[in-house]
Short mmCIF file of C-alpha atoms and ligand atoms in Angstrom, two decimals:
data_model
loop_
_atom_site.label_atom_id
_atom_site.label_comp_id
_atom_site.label_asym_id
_atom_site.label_seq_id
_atom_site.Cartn_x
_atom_site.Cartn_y
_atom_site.Cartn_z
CA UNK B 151 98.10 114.39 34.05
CA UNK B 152 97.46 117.54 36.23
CA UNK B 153 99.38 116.79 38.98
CA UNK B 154 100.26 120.44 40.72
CA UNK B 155 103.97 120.50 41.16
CA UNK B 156 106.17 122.48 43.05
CA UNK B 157 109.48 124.46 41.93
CA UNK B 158 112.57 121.63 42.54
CA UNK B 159 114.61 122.57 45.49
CA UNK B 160 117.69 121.22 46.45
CA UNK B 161 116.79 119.55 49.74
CA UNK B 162 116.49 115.77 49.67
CA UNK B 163 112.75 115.09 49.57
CA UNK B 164 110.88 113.89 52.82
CA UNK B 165 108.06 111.50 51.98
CA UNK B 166 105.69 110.54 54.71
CA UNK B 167 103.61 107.50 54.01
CA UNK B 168 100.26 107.76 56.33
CA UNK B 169 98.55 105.02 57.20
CA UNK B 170 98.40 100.75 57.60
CA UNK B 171 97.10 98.71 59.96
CA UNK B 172 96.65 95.76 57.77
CA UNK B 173 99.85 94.58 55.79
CA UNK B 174 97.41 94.97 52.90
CA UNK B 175 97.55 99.06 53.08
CA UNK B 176 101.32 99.08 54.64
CA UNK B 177 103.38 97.29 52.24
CA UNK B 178 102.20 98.92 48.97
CA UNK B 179 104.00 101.93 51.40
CA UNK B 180 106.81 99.94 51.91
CA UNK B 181 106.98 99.42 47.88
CA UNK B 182 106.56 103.19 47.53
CA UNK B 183 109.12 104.11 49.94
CA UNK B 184 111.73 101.83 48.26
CA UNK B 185 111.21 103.33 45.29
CA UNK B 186 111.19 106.98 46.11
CA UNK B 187 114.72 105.86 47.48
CA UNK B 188 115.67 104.27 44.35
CA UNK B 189 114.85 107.03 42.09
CA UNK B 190 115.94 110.11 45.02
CA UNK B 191 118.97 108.40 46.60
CA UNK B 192 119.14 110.21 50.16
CA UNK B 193 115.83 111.08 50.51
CA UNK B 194 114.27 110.66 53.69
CA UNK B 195 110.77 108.60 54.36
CA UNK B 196 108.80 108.03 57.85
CA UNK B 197 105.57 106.27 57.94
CA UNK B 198 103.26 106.57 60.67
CA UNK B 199 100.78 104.60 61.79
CA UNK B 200 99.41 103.58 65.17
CA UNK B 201 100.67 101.67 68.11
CA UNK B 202 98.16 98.43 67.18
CA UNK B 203 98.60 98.17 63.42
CA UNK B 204 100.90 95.80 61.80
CA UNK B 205 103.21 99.16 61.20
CA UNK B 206 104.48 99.30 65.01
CA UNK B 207 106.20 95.54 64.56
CA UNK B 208 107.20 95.88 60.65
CA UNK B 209 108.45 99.35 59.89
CA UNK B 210 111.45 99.47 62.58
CA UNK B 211 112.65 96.27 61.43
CA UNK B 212 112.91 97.60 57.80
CA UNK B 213 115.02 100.91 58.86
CA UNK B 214 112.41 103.57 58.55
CA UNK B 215 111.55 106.05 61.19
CA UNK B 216 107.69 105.61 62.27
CA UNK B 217 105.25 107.67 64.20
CA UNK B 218 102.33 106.94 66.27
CA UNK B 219 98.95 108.71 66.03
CA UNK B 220 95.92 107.64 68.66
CA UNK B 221 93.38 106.94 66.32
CA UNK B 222 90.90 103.74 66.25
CA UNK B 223 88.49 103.09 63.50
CA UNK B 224 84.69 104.37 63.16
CA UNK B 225 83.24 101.77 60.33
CA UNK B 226 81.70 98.55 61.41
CA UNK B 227 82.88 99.36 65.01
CA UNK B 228 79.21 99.40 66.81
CA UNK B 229 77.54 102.41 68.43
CA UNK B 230 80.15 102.49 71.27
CA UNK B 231 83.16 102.10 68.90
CA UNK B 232 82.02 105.13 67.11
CA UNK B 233 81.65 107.04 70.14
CA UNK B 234 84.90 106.39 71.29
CA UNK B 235 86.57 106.58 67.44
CA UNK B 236 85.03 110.26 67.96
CA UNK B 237 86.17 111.34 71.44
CA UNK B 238 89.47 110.76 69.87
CA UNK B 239 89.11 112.96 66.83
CA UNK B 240 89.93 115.97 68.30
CA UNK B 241 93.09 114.65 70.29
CA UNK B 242 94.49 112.40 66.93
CA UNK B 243 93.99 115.68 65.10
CA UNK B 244 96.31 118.34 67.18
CA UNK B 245 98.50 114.58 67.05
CA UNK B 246 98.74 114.97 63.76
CA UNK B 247 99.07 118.71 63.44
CA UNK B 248 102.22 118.06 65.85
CA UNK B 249 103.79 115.71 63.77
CA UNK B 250 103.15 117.42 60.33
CA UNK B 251 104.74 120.58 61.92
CA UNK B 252 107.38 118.96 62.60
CA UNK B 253 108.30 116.93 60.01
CA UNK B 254 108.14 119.48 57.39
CA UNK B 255 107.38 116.54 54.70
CA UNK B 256 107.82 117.73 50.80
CA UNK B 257 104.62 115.15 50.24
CA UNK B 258 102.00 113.16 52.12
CA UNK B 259 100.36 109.89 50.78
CA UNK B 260 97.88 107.66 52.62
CA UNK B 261 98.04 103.95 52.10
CA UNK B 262 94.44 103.99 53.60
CA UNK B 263 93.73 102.48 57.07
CA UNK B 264 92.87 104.59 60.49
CA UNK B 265 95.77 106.72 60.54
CA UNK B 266 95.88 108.02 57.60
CA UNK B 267 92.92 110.11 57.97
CA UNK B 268 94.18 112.78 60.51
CA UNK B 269 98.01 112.88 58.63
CA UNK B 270 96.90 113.03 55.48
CA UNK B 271 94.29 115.87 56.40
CA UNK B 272 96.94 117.93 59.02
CA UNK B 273 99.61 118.08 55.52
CA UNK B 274 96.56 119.08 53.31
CA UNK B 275 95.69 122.20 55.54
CA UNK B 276 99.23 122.76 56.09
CA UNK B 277 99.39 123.19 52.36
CA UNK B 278 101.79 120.15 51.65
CA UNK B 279 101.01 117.93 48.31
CA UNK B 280 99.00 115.23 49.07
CA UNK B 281 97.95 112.05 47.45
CA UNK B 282 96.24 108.72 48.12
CA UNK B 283 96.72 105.28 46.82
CA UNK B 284 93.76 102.94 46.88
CA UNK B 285 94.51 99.02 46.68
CA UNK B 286 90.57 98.41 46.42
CA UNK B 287 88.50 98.31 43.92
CA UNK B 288 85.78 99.11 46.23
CA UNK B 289 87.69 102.05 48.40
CA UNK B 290 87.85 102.23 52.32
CA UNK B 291 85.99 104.91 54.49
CA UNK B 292 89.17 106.71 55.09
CA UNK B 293 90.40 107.15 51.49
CA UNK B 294 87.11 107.94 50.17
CA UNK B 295 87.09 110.86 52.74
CA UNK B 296 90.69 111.98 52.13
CA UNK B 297 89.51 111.95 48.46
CA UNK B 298 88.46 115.38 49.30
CA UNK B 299 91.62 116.89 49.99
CA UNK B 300 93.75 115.27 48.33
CA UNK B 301 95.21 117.12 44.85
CA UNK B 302 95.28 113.05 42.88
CA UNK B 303 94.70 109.50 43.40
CA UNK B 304 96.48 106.29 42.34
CA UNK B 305 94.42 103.85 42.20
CA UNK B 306 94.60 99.39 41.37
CA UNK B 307 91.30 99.09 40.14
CA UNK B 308 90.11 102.13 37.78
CA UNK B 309 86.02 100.96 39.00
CA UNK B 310 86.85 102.73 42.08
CA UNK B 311 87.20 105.73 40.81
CA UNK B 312 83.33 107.01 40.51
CA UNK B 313 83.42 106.21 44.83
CA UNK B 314 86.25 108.93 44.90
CA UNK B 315 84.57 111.98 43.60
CA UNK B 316 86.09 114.31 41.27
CA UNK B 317 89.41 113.81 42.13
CA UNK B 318 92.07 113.34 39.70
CA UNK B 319 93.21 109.84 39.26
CA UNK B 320 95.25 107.41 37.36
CA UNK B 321 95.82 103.69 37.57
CA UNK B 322 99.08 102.64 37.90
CA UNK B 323 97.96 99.33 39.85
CA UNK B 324 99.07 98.33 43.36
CA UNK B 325 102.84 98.35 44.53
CA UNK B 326 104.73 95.36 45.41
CA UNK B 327 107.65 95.41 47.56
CA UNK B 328 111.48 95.34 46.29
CA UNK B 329 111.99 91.68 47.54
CA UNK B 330 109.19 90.01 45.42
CA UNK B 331 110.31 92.39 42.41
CA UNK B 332 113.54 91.82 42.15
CA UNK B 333 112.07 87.47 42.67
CA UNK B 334 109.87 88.26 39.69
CA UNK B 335 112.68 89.47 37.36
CA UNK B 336 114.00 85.61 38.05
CA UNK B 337 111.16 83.46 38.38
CA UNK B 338 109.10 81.74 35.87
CA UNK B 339 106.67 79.32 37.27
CA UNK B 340 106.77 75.73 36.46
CA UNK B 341 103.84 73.20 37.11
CA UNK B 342 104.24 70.52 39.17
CA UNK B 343 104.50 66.81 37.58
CA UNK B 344 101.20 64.94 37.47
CA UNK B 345 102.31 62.25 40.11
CA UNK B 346 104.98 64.43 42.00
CA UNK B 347 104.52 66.33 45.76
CA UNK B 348 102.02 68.80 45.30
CA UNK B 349 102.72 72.24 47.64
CA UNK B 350 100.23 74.48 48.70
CA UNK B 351 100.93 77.66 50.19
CA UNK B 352 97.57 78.97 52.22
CA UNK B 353 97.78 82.84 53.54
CA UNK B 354 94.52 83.99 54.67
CA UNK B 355 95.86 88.16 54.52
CA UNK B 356 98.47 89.15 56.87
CA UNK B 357 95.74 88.52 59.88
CA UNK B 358 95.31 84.81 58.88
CA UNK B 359 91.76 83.55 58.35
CA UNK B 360 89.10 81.93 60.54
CA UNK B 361 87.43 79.76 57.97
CA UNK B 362 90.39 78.47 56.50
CA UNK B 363 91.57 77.61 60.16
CA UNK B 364 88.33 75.75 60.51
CA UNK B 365 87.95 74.08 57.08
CA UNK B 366 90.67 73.87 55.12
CA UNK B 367 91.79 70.73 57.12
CA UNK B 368 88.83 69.03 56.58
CA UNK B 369 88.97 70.17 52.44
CA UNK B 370 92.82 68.50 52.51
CA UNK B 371 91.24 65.10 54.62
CA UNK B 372 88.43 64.35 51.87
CA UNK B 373 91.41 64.68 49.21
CA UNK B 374 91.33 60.47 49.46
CA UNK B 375 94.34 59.54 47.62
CA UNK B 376 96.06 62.56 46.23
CA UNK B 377 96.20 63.67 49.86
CA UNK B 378 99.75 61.64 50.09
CA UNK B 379 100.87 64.22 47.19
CA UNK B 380 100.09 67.02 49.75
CA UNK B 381 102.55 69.20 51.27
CA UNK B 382 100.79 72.22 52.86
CA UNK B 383 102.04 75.39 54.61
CA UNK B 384 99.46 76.66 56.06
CA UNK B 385 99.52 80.76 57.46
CA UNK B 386 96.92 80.88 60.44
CA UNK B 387 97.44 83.96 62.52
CA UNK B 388 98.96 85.56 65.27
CA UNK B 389 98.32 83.61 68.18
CA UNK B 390 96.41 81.03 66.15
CA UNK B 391 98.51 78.21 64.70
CA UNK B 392 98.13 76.06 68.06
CA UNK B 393 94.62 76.07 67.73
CA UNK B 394 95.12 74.73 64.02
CA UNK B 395 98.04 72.51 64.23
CA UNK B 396 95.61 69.43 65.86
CA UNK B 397 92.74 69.69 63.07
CA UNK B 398 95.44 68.07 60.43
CA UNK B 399 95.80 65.18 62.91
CA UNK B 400 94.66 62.38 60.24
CA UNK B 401 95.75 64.19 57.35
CA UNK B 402 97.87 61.59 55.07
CA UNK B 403 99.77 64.40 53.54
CA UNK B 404 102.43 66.72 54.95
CA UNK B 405 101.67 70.18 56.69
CA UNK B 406 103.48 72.99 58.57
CA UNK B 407 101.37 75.86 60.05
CA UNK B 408 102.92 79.01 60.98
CA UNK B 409 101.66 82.39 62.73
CA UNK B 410 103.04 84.76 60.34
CA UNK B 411 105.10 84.53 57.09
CA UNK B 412 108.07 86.65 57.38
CA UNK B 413 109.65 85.85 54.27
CA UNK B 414 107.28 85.77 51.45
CA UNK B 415 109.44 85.55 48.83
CA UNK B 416 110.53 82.25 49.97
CA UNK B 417 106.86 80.68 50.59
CA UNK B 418 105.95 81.88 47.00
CA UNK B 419 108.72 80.57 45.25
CA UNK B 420 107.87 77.16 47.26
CA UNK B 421 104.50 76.80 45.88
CA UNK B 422 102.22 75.31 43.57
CA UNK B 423 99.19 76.13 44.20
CA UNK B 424 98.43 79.11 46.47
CA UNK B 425 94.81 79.35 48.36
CA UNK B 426 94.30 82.61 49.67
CA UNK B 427 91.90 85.64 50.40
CA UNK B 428 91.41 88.23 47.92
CA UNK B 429 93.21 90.98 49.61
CA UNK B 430 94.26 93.38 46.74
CA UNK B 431 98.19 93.39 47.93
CA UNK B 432 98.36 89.44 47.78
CA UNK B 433 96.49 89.68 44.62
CA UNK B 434 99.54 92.08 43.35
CA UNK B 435 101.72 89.99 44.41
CA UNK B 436 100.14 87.14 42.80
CA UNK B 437 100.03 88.54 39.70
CA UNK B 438 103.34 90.11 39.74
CA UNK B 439 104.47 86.38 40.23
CA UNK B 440 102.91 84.66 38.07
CA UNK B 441 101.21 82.01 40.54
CA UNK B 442 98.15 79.97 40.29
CA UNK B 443 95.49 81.13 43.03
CA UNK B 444 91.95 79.86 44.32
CA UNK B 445 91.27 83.19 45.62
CA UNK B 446 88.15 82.77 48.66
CA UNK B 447 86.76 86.35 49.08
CA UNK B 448 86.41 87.63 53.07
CA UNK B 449 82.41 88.10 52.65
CA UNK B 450 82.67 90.10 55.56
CA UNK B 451 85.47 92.55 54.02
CA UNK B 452 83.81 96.40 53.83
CA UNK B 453 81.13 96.86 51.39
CA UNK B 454 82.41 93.11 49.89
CA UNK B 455 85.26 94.45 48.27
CA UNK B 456 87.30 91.48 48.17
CA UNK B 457 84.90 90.01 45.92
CA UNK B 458 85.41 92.81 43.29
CA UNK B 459 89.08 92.37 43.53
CA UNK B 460 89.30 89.20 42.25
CA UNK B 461 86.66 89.54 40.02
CA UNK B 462 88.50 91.05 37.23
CA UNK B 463 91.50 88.57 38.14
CA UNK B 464 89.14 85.42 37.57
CA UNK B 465 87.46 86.90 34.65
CA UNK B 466 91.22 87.80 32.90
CA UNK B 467 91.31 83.66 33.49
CA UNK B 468 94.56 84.61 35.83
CA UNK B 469 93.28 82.68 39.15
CA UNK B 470 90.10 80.96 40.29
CA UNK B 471 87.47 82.11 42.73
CA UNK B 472 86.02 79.99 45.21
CA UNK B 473 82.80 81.46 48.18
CA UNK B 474 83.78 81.07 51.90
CA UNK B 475 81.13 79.08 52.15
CA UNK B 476 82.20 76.50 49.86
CA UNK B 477 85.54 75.73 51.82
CA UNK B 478 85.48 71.67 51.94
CA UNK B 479 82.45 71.36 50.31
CA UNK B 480 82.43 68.52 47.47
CA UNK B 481 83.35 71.42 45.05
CA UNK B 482 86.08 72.41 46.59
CA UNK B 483 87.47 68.56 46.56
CA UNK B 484 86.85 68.19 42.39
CA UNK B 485 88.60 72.03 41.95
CA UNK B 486 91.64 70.93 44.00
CA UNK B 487 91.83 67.39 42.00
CA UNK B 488 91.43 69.03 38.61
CA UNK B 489 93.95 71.40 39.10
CA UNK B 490 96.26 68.33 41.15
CA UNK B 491 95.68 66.27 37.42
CA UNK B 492 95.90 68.78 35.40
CA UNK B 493 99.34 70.89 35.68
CA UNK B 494 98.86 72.30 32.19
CA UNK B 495 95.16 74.39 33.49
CA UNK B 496 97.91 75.59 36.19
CA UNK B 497 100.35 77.03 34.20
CA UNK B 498 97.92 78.59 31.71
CA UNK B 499 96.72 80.02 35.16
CA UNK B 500 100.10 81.25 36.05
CA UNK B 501 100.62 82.51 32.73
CA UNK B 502 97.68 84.94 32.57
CA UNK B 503 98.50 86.14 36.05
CA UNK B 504 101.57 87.14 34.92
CA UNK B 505 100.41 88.69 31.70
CA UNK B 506 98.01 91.48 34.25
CA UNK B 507 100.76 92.19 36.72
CA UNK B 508 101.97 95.52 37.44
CA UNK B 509 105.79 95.35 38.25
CA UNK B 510 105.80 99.59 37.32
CA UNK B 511 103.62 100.12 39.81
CA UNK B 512 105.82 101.30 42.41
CA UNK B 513 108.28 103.31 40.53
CA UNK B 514 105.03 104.66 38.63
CA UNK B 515 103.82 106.43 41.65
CA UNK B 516 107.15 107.28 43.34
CA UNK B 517 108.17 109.46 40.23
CA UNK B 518 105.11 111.63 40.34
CA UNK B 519 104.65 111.97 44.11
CA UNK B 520 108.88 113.04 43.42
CA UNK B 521 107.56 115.22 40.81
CA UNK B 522 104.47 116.48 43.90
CA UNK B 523 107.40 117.14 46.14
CA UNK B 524 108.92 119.84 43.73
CA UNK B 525 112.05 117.18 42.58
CA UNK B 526 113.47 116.62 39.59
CA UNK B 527 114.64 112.90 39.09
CA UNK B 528 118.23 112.68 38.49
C1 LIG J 630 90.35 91.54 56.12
C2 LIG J 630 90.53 92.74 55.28
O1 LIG J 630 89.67 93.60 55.19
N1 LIG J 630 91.71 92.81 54.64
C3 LIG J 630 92.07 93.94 53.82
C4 LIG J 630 93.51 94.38 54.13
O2 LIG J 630 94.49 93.45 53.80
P1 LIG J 630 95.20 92.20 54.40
O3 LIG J 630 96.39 92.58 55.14
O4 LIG J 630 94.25 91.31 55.05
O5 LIG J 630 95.57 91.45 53.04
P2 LIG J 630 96.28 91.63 51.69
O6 LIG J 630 96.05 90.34 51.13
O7 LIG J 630 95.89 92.77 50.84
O8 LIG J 630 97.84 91.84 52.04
C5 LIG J 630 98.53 91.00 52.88
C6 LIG J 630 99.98 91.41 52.86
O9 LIG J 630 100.63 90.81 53.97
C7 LIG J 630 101.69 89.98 53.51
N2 LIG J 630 101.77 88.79 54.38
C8 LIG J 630 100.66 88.04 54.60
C9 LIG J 630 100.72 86.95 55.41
C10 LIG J 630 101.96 86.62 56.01
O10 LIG J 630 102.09 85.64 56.76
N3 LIG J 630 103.04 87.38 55.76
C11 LIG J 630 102.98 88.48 54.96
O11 LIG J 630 103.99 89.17 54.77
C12 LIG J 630 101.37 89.63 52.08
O12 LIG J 630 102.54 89.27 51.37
C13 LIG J 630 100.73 90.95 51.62
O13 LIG J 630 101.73 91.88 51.32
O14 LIG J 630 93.87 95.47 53.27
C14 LIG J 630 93.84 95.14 51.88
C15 LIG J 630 94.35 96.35 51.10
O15 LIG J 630 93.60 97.46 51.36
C16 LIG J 630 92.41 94.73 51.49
O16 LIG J 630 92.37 94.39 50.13
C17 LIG J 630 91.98 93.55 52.35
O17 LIG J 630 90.67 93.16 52.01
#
C-alpha cells in the first residue's frame, strides 16, 4: 500500500484525531486512539472537536486532552445555516492553524463530522501526514472534501470509495472501542428459551430516535401475549426519556428508558434482540458482537446512507432490516413474534454477524497511521 512514510524518530508520536459530533464518528477515534497507545506505549493523542458535539462531554472523561474549534455544519443546514457555517470559515481556519502550530502532531486523521474539516486541512498545508477514516458507505460532505488532501483513506464499506476520488484507500472496516473488544474475546451469544423473558435492547444512535420514541411503544402493546415475555430497555435521548416513559403506560411487559447508555458493554451483553438505527459504528459493534439486530434505517440520514450500511449486513443474512415507516405496523408485530418463537433464526443471525465483524480494525489502522507518523512499532 503506498502509504508515504516518514524517517522513525525517537519522539513518542502525537496523534490528533479531528473530528465527532455524533458518537458515530467519535468513538471509531476513541478505538483508534486506544490502539495507537497499545501498539506506541507513551504516545500522546488529543482529539478535537467542538464545544456542541458529543466530544466536549465524552473525551475528558476518558483521559485525553481535547480542543475546541468554532465550526457549525453547511449540509442540510438551510440558506441561513450556510451563511453563517461560512462567516465562520475564515475564523475556524486561523483556529485551526493555531492549534496545528502548536501541537506539532506526527499525524492527523479525521473521524468525519464539522471539525474535522479545518484540522485536518491546517496539518495538510502544514505538511503533516494526514488520513481519513470513513464509517459510511455513502461518505459525509466533510470527508469527501478532505479526500483531497489527504495522502490515504480507511474506509468500512469499500462502495464508498468511487465518492472519494483518487485517493488511496484500503478497507480495514470500522473501529470498535477497547471495552466491547476485549467483551467480544468472551462472549458468545446464546438465544433465549422459547417461553423464557425476552430482552430487547433499543438504541436509536447516540442521539436517540424520534420514531422509535413515538412507535415503538405502540409495536411492544400489539405484541398480545408474548408482550408478558418483554423486558425492554429502551435508549431515547438526551432530554427525551420523560416524554417516552408515559407511552408504555399499558404495556404488559417490563421496560426501563434511559437518556443515554453509558455503559454499552453492559446493555449488549443484556440483550436478545437489539432494535436499532443503522449507524455504521453500532453496526460495528453489532457485528463485532455477534448480536441479532432489526436494523430501521434514519431515511433522513445524508444522501440515505444508513440504508446502504445495512444493506450489505442484511444481505450477508447477519441482521434484519426493517423501513421507518413500518415501525408498529402489522409487519413489524409477525417479525418480532417469529424471531420471539424462533430462537434458532436468532442465533443463525448472531452467528453470521459475527462471521463479518472486524475486531482488526482498530489496530489495522493505528499501525499504519504509526507507520504515517515516521514510527517503527516496537
Ligand atoms: C443520525 C445520523 O446521521 N447518524 C450518523 C452518526 O452516528 P450516530 O452517533 O447516530 O450512530 P452510530 O450508530 O454510528 O454510533 C453510535 C455510537 O454511540 C454509542 N452509544 C449510543 C447510544 C448510547 O446510549 N450510548 C452509546 O454509547 C454506540 O455504542 C455507538 O458507538 O454517525 C455515524 C458514523 O458516521 C453514521 O453512520 C450515522 O448515520
Amino acid at each position: 500500500m503506498d502509504i508515504p512514510m516518514t524517517s522513525p524518530t525517537s519522539t513518542p508520536p502525537h496523534l490528533v484525531i479531528a473530528g465527532g459530533g455524533t458518537g458515530g464518528h467519535l468513538f471509531p477515534g476513541v478505538a483508534v486512539a486506544q490502539a495507537f497507545e497499545r501498539l506506541a506505549p507513551g504516545a500522546r493523542v488529543t482529539f478535537v472537536g467542538t464545544e456542541r458535539g458529543i466530544e466536549a462531554r465524552v473525551v475528558p472523561g476518558l483521559g485525553y486532552d481535547l480542543e475546541r474549534v468554532d465550526v457549525v455544519g453547511l449540509k442540510g443546514s438551510g440558506a441561513l445555516g450556510v451563511m453563517r457555517g461560512l462567516s465562520r470559515l475564515p475564523r475556524s481556519g486561523l483556529q485551526a492553524r493555531s492549534i496545528i502550530k502548536r501541537l506539532a502532531p506526527s499525524v492527523v486523521v479525521s473521524v468525519g463530522g464539522y471539525a474535522a474539516g479545518p484540522i485536518t486541512l491546517a496539518a495538510s498545508l502544514s505538511g503533516v501526514p494526514t488520513a481519513l477514516m470513513e464509517q459510511n458507505a455513502i461518505p459525509g460532505l466533510t470527508n469527501k472534501l478532505l479526500a483531497r488532501v489527504v495522502t490515504h483513506a480507511f474506509l468500512t464499506f469499500e462502495e464508498s470509495a468511487p465518492h472519494l476520488g483518487g485517493v488511496s484507500f484500503s478497507v480495514p472496516g470500522n473501529p470498535v472501542r477497547e471495552e466491547l473488544l476485549k467483551l467480544a474475546q468472551t462472549f458468545a451469544y446464546e438465544a433465549p428459551a422459547a417461553e423464557g423473558p425476552f430482552r430487547v435492547l433499543i438504541v436509536g444512535g447516540s442521539g436517540g430516535a424520534g420514531s422509535f420514541n413515538e412507535h415503538l411503544p405502540g409495536w411492544f402493546k400489539a405484541m398480545g401475549d408474548l408482550q408478558t415475555r418483554l423486558e425492554v430497555r429502551h435508549q431515547a435521548g438526551r432530554n427525551r426519556a420523560e416524554a417516552v416513559r408515559p407511552r408504555y403506560e399499558g404495556f404488559g411487559g417490563q421496560v426501563q428508558v434511559e437518556e443515554f447508555i453509558d455503559d454499552m458493554a453492559e446493555a449488549y451483553r443484556w440483550c436478545d434482540l437489539l432494535i436499532c438505527r443503522a449507524g455504521a459504528t453500532t453496526i460495528a459493534e453489532v457485528l463485532n458482537l455477534g448480536l441479532p439486530a432489526i436494523y430501521v434505517p434514519f431515511p433522513q440520514a445524508a444522501d440515505d446512507h444508513q440504508r446502504f450500511n445495512a444493506r450489505s449486513v442484511v444481505e450477508a443474512g447477519a441482521g434484519v432490516m426493517l423501513n421507518d415507516a413500518e415501525l408498529g405496523s402489522e409487519r413489524a408485530v409477525n417479525l418480532l413474534s417469529g424471531l420471539m418463537r424462533n430462537p434458532e433464526s436468532l442465533l443463525r443471525i448472531a452467528t453470521a454477524a459475527r462471521r463479518i465483524g472486524r475486531p482488526d480494525a482498530a489496530e489495522t489502522i493505528a499501525a499504519r497511521l504509526l507507520a504515517m507518523a515516521g514510527k517503527d512499532l516496537p
